[in-house]
JSON list of C-alpha atoms in Angstrom, two decimals:
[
{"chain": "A", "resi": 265, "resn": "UNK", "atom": "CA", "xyz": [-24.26, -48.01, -14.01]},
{"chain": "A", "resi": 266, "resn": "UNK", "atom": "CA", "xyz": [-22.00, -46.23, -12.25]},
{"chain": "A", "resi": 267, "resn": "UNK", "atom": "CA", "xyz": [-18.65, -44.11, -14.49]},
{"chain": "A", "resi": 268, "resn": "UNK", "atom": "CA", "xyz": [-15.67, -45.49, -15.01]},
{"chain": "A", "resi": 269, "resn": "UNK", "atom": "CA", "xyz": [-13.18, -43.50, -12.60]},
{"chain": "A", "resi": 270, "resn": "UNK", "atom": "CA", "xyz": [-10.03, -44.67, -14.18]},
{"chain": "A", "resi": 271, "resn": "UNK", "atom": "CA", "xyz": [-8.55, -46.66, -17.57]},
{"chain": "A", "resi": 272, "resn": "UNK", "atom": "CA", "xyz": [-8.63, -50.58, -17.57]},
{"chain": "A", "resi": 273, "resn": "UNK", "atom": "CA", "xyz": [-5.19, -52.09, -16.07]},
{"chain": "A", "resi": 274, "resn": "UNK", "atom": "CA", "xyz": [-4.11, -53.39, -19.64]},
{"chain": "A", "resi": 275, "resn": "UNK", "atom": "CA", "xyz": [-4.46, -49.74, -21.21]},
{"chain": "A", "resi": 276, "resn": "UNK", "atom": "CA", "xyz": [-2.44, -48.46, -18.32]},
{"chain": "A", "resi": 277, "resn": "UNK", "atom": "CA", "xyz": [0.40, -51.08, -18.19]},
{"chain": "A", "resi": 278, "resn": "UNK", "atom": "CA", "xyz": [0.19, -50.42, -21.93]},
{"chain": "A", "resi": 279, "resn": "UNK", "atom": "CA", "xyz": [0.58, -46.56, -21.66]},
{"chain": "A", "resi": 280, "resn": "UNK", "atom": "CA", "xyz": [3.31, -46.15, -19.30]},
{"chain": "A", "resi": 281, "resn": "UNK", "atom": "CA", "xyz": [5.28, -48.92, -21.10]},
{"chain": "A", "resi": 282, "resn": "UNK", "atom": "CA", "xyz": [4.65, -47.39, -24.14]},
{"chain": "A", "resi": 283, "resn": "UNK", "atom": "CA", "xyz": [5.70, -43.90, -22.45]},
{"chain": "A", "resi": 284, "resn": "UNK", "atom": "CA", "xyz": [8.71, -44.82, -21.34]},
{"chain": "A", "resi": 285, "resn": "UNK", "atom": "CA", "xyz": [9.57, -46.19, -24.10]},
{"chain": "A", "resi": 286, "resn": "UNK", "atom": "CA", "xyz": [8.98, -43.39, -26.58]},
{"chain": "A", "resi": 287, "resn": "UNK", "atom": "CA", "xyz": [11.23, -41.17, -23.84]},
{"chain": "A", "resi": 288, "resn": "UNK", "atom": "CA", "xyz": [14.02, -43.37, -24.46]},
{"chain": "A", "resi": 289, "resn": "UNK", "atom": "CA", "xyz": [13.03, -43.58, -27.77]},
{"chain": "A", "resi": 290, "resn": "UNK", "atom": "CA", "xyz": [13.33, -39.45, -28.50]},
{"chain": "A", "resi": 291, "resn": "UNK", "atom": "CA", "xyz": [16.28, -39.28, -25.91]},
{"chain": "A", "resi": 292, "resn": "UNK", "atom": "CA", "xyz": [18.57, -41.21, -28.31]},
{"chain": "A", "resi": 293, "resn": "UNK", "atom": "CA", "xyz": [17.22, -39.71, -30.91]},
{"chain": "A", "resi": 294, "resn": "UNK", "atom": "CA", "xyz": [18.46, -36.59, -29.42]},
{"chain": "A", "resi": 295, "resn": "UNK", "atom": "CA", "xyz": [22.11, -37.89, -28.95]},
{"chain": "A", "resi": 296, "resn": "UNK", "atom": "CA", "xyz": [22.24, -39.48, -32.75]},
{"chain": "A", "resi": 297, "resn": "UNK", "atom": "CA", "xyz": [20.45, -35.77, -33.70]},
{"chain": "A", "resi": 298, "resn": "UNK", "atom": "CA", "xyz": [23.58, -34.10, -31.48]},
{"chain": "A", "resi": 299, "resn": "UNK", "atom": "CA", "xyz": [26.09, -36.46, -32.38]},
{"chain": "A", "resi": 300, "resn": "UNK", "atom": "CA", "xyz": [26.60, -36.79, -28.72]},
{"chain": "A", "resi": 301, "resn": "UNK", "atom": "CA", "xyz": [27.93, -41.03, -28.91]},
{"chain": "A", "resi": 302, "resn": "UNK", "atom": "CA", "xyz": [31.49, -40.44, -30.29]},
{"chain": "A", "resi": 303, "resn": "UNK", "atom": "CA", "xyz": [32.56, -44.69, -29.60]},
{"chain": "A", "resi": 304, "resn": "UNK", "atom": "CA", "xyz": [31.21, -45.85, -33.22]},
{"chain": "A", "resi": 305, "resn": "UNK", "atom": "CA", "xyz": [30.86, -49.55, -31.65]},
{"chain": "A", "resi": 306, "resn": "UNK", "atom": "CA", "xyz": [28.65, -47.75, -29.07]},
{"chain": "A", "resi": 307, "resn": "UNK", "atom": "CA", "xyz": [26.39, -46.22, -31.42]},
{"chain": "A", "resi": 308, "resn": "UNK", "atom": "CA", "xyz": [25.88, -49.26, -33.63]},
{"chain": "A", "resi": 309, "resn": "UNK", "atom": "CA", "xyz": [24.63, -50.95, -30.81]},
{"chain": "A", "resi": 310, "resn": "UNK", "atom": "CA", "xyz": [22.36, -47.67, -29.42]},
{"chain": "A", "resi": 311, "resn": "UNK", "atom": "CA", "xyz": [21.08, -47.24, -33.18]},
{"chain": "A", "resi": 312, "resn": "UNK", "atom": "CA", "xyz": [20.19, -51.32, -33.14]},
{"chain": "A", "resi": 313, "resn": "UNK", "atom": "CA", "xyz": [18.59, -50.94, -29.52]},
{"chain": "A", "resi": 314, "resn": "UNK", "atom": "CA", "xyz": [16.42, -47.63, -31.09]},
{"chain": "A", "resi": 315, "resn": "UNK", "atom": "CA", "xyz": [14.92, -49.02, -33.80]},
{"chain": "A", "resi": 316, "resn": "UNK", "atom": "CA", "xyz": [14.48, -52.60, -31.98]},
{"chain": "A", "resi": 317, "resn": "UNK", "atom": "CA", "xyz": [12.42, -50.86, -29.47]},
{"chain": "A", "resi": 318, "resn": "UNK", "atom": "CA", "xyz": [10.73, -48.97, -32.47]},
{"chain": "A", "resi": 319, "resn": "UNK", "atom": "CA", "xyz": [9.52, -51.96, -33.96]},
{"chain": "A", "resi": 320, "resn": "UNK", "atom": "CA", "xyz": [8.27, -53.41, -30.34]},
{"chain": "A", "resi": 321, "resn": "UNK", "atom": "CA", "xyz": [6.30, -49.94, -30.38]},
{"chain": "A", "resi": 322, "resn": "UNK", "atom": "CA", "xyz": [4.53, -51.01, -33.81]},
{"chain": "A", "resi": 323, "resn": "UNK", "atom": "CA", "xyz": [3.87, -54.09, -31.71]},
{"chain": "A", "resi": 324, "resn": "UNK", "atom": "CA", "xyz": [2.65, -52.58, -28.91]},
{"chain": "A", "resi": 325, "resn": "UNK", "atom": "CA", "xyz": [0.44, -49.89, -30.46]},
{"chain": "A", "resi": 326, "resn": "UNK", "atom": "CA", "xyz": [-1.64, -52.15, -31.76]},
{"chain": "A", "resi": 327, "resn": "UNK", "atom": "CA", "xyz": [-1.87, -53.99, -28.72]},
{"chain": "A", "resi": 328, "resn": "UNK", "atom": "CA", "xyz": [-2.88, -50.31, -26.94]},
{"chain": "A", "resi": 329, "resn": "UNK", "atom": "CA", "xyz": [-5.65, -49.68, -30.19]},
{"chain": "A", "resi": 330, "resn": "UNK", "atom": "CA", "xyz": [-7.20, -53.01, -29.33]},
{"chain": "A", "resi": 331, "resn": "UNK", "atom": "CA", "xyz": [-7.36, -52.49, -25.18]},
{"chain": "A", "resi": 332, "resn": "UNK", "atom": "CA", "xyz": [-9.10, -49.27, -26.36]},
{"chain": "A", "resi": 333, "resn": "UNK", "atom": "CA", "xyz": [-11.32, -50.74, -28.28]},
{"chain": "A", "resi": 334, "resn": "UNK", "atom": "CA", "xyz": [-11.96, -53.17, -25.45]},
{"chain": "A", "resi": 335, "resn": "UNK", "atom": "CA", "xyz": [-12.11, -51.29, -22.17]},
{"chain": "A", "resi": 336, "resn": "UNK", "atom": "CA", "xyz": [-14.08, -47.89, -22.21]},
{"chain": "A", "resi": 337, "resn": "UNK", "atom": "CA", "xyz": [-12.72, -45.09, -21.21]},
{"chain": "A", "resi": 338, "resn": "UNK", "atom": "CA", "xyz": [-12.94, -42.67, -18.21]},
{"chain": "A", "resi": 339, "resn": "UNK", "atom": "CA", "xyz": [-15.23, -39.56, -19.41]},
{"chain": "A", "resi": 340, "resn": "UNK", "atom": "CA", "xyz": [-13.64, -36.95, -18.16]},
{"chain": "A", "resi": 341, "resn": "UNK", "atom": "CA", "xyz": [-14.85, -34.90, -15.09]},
{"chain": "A", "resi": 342, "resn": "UNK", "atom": "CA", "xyz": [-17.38, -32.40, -15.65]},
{"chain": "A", "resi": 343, "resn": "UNK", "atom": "CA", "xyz": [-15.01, -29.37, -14.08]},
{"chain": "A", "resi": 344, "resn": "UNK", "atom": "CA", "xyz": [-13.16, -29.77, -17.51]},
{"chain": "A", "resi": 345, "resn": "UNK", "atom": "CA", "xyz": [-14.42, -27.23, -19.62]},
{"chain": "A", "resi": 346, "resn": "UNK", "atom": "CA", "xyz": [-16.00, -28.65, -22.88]},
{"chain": "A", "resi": 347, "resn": "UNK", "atom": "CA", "xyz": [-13.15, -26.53, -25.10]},
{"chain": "A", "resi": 348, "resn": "UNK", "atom": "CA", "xyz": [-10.46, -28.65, -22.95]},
{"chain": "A", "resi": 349, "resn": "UNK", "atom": "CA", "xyz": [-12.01, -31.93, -23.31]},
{"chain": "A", "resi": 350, "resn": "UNK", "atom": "CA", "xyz": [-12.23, -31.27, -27.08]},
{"chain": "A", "resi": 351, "resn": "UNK", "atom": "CA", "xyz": [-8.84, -30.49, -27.21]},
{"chain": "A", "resi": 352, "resn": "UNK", "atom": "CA", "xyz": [-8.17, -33.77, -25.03]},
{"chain": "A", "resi": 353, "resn": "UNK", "atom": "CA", "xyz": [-9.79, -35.91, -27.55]},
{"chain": "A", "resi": 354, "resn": "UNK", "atom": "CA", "xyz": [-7.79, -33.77, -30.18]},
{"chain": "A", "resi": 355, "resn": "UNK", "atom": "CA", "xyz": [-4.34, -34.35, -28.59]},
{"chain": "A", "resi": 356, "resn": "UNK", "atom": "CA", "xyz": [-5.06, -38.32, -28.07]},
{"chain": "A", "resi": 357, "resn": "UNK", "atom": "CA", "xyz": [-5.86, -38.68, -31.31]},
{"chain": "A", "resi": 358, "resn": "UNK", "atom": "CA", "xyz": [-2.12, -36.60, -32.51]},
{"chain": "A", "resi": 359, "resn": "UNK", "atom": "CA", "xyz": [-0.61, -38.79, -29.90]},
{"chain": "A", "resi": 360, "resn": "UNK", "atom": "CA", "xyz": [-1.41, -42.14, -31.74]},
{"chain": "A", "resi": 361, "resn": "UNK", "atom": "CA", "xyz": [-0.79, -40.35, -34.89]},
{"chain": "A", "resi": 362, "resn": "UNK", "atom": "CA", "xyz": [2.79, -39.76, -33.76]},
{"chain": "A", "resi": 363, "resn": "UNK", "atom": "CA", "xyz": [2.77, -43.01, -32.41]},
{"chain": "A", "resi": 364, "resn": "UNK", "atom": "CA", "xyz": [1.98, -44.79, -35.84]},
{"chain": "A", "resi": 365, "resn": "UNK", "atom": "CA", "xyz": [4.32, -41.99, -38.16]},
{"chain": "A", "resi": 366, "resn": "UNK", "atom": "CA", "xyz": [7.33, -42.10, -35.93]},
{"chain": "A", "resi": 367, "resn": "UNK", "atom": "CA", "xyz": [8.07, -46.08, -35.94]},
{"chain": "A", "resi": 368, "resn": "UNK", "atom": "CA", "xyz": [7.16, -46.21, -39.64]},
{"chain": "A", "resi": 369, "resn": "UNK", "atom": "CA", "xyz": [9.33, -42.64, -40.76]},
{"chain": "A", "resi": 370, "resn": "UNK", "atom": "CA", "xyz": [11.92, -44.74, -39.01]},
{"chain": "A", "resi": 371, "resn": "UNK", "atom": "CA", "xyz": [11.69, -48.43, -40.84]},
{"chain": "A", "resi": 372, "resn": "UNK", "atom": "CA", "xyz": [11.48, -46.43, -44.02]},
{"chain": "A", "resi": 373, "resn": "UNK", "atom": "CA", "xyz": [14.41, -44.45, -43.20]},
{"chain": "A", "resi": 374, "resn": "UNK", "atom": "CA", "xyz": [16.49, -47.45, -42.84]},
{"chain": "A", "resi": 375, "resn": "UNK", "atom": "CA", "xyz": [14.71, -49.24, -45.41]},
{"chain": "A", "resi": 376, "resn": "UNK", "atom": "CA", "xyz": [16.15, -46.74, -47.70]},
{"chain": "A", "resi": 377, "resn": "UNK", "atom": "CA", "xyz": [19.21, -46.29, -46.45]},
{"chain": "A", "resi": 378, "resn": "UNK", "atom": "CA", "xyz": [22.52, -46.27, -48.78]},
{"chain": "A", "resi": 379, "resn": "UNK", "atom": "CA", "xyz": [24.16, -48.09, -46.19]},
{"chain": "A", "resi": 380, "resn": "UNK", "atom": "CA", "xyz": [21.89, -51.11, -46.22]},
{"chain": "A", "resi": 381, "resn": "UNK", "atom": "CA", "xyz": [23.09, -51.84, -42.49]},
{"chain": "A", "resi": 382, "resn": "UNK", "atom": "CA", "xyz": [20.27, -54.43, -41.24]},
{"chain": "A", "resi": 383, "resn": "UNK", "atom": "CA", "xyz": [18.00, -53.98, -37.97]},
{"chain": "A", "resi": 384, "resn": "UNK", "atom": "CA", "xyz": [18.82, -56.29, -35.23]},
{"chain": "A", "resi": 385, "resn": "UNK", "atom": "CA", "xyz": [16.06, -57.03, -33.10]},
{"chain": "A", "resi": 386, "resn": "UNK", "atom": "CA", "xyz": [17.35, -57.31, -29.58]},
{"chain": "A", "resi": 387, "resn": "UNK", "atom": "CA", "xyz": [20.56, -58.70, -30.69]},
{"chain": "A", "resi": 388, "resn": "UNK", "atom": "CA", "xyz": [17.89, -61.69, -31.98]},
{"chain": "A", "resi": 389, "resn": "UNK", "atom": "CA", "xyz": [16.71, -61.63, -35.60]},
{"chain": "A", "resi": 390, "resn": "UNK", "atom": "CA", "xyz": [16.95, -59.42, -38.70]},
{"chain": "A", "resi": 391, "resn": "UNK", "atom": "CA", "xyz": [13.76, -57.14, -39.11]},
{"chain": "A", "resi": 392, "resn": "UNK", "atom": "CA", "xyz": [13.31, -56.81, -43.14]},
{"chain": "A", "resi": 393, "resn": "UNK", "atom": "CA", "xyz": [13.68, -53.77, -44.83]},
{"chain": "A", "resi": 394, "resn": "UNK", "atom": "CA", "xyz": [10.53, -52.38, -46.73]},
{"chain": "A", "resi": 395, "resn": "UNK", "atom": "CA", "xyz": [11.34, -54.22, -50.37]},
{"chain": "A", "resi": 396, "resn": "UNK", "atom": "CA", "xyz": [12.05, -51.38, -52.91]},
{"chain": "A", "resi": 397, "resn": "UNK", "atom": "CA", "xyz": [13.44, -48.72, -50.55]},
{"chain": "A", "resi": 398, "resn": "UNK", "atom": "CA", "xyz": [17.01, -49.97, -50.49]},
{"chain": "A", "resi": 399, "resn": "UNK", "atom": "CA", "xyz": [19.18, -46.67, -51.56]},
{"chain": "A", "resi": 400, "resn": "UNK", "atom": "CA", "xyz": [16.91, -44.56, -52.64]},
{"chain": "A", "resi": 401, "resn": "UNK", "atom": "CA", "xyz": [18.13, -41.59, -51.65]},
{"chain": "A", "resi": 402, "resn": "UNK", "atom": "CA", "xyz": [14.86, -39.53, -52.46]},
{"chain": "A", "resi": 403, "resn": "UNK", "atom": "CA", "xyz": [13.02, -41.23, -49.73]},
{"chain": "A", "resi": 404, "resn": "UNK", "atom": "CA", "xyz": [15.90, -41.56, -47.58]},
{"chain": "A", "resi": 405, "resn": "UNK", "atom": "CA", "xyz": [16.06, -38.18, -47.32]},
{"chain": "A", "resi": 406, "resn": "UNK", "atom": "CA", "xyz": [12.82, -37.17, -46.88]},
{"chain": "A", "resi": 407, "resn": "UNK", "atom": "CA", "xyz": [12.15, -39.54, -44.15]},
{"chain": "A", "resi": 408, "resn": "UNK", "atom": "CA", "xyz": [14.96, -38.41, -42.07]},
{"chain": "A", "resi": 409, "resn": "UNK", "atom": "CA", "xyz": [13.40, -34.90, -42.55]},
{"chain": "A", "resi": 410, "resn": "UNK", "atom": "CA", "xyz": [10.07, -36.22, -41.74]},
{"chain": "A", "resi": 411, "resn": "UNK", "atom": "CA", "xyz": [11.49, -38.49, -38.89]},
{"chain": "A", "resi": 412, "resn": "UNK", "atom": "CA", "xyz": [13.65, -35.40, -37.56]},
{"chain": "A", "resi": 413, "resn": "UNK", "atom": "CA", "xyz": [10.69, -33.19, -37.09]},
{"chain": "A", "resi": 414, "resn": "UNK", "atom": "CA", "xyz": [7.96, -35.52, -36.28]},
{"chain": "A", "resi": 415, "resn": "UNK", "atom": "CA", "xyz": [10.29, -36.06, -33.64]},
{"chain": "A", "resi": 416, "resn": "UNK", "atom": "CA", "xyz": [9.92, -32.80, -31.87]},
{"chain": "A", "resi": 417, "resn": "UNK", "atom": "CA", "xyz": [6.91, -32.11, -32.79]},
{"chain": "A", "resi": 418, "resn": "UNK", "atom": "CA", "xyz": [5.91, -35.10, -30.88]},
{"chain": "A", "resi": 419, "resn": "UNK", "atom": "CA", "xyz": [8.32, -33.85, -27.69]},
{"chain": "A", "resi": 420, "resn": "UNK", "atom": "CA", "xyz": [6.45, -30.97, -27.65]},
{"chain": "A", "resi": 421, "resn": "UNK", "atom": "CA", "xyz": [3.08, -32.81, -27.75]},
{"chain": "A", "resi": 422, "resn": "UNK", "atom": "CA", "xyz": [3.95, -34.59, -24.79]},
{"chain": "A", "resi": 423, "resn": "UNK", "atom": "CA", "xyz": [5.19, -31.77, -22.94]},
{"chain": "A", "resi": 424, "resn": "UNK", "atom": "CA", "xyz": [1.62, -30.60, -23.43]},
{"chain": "A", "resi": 425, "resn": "UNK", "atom": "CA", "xyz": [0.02, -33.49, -22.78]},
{"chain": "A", "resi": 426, "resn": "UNK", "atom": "CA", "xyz": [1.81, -33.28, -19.03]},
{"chain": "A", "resi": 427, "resn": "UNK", "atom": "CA", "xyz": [1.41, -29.59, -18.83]},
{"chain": "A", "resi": 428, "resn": "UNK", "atom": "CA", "xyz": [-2.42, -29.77, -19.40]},
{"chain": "A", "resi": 429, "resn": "UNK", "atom": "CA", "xyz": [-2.38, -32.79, -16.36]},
{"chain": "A", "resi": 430, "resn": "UNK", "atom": "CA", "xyz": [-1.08, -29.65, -14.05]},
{"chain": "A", "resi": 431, "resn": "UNK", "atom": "CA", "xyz": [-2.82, -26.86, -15.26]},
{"chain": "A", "resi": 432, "resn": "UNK", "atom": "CA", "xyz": [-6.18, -29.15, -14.57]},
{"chain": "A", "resi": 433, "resn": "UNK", "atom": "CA", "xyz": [-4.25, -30.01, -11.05]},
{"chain": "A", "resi": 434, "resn": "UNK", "atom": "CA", "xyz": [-3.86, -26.63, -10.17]},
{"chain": "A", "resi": 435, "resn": "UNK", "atom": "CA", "xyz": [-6.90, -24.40, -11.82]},
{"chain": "A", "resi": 436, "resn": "UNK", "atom": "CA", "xyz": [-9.68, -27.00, -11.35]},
{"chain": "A", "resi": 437, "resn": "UNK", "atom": "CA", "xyz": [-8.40, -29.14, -8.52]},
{"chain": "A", "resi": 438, "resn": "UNK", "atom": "CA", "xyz": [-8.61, -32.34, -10.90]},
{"chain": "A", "resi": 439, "resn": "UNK", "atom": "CA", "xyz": [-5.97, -35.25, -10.54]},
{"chain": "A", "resi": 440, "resn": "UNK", "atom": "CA", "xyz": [-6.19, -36.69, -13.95]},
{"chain": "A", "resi": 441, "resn": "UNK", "atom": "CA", "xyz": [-3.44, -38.95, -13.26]},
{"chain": "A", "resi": 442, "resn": "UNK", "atom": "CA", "xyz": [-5.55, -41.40, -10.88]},
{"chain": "A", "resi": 443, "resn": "UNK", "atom": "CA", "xyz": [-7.31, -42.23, -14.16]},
{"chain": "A", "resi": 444, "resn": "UNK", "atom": "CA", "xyz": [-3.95, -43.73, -15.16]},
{"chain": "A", "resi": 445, "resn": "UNK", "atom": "CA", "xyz": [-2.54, -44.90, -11.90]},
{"chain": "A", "resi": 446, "resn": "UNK", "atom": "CA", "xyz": [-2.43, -48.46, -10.54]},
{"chain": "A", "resi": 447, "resn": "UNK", "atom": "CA", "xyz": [-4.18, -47.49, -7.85]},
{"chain": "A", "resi": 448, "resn": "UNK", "atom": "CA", "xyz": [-7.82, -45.93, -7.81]}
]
């Protein structure tokens, strides 16, 4: 049987989706973290359009978990060194983890908002609110803490995960990006 060279389409449609995303995701983040939107009409609608696309995300991850499940994975080529493909495993693992804590940080955050503003979904539907959370400002405020950071902790983990794609380029002569390309 010979090894699979590169992820199944679904889990690759799936993870640069999901990729981009999460960058737009963490960008506005960024400019409601910098207070960089001063039109207030402006920001309602960017703060409606984050945490629609949040909730697609909770969508979508579970989507990606089941192609997973589904489609084996590439093993990674034997010029890895065993400490790097440990740490691979390792930092795939943190990604979902990030993945799962930074959609939910966020729904509880405005679950527990004083404000009580409701999410839009794509200018749609209502999302609900968690039932319970609504102004407590306890959880409110540790959420946004917990939101805030998770949030660049999981920059930097992506900033990783595309730095260890070059070092592998460039000190083992290993393109792990075919694995996730369109083409193999």
């Amino acid at each position: 049987m010979a090894q699979v060279q590169r992820y199944h389409s679904t889990v690759i449609i799936l993870h640069w989706v999901m990729a981009l995303c999460f960058i737009l995701m963490l960008a506005s983040g960024l400019a409601f973290q910098f207070d960089l939107i001063a039109d207030k009409s402006l920001k309602f609608k960017m703060y409606q359009w984050h945490k629609s696309l949040g909730v697609l995300l909770m969508f979508a991850l579970v989507l990606r978990v089941a192609a997973r499940l589904m489609f084996k994975a590439p093993k990674l080529p034997n010029a890895i060194p065993k400490k790097d493909q440990v740490l691979s495993k390792l930092g795939h693992l943190a990604m979902y983890g990030f993945m799962i804590a930074m959609p939910v940080t966020g729904w509880v955050m405005v679950s527990s908002s004083p404000y009580g503003l409701p999410t839009i979904i794509f200018d749609m539907f209502t999302w609900p609110h968690i039932p319970g959370l609504a102004g407590d400002t306890e959880m409110n405020s540790l959420s946004k803490f917990g939101h805030k950071w998770l949030g660049w902790a999981f920059i930097a983990l992506i900033v990783l995960h595309v730095a260890a794609v070059v070092v592998h380029l460039k000190k083992e002569k290993v393109n792990l990006l075919k694995r996730m390309s369109f083409r193999g």
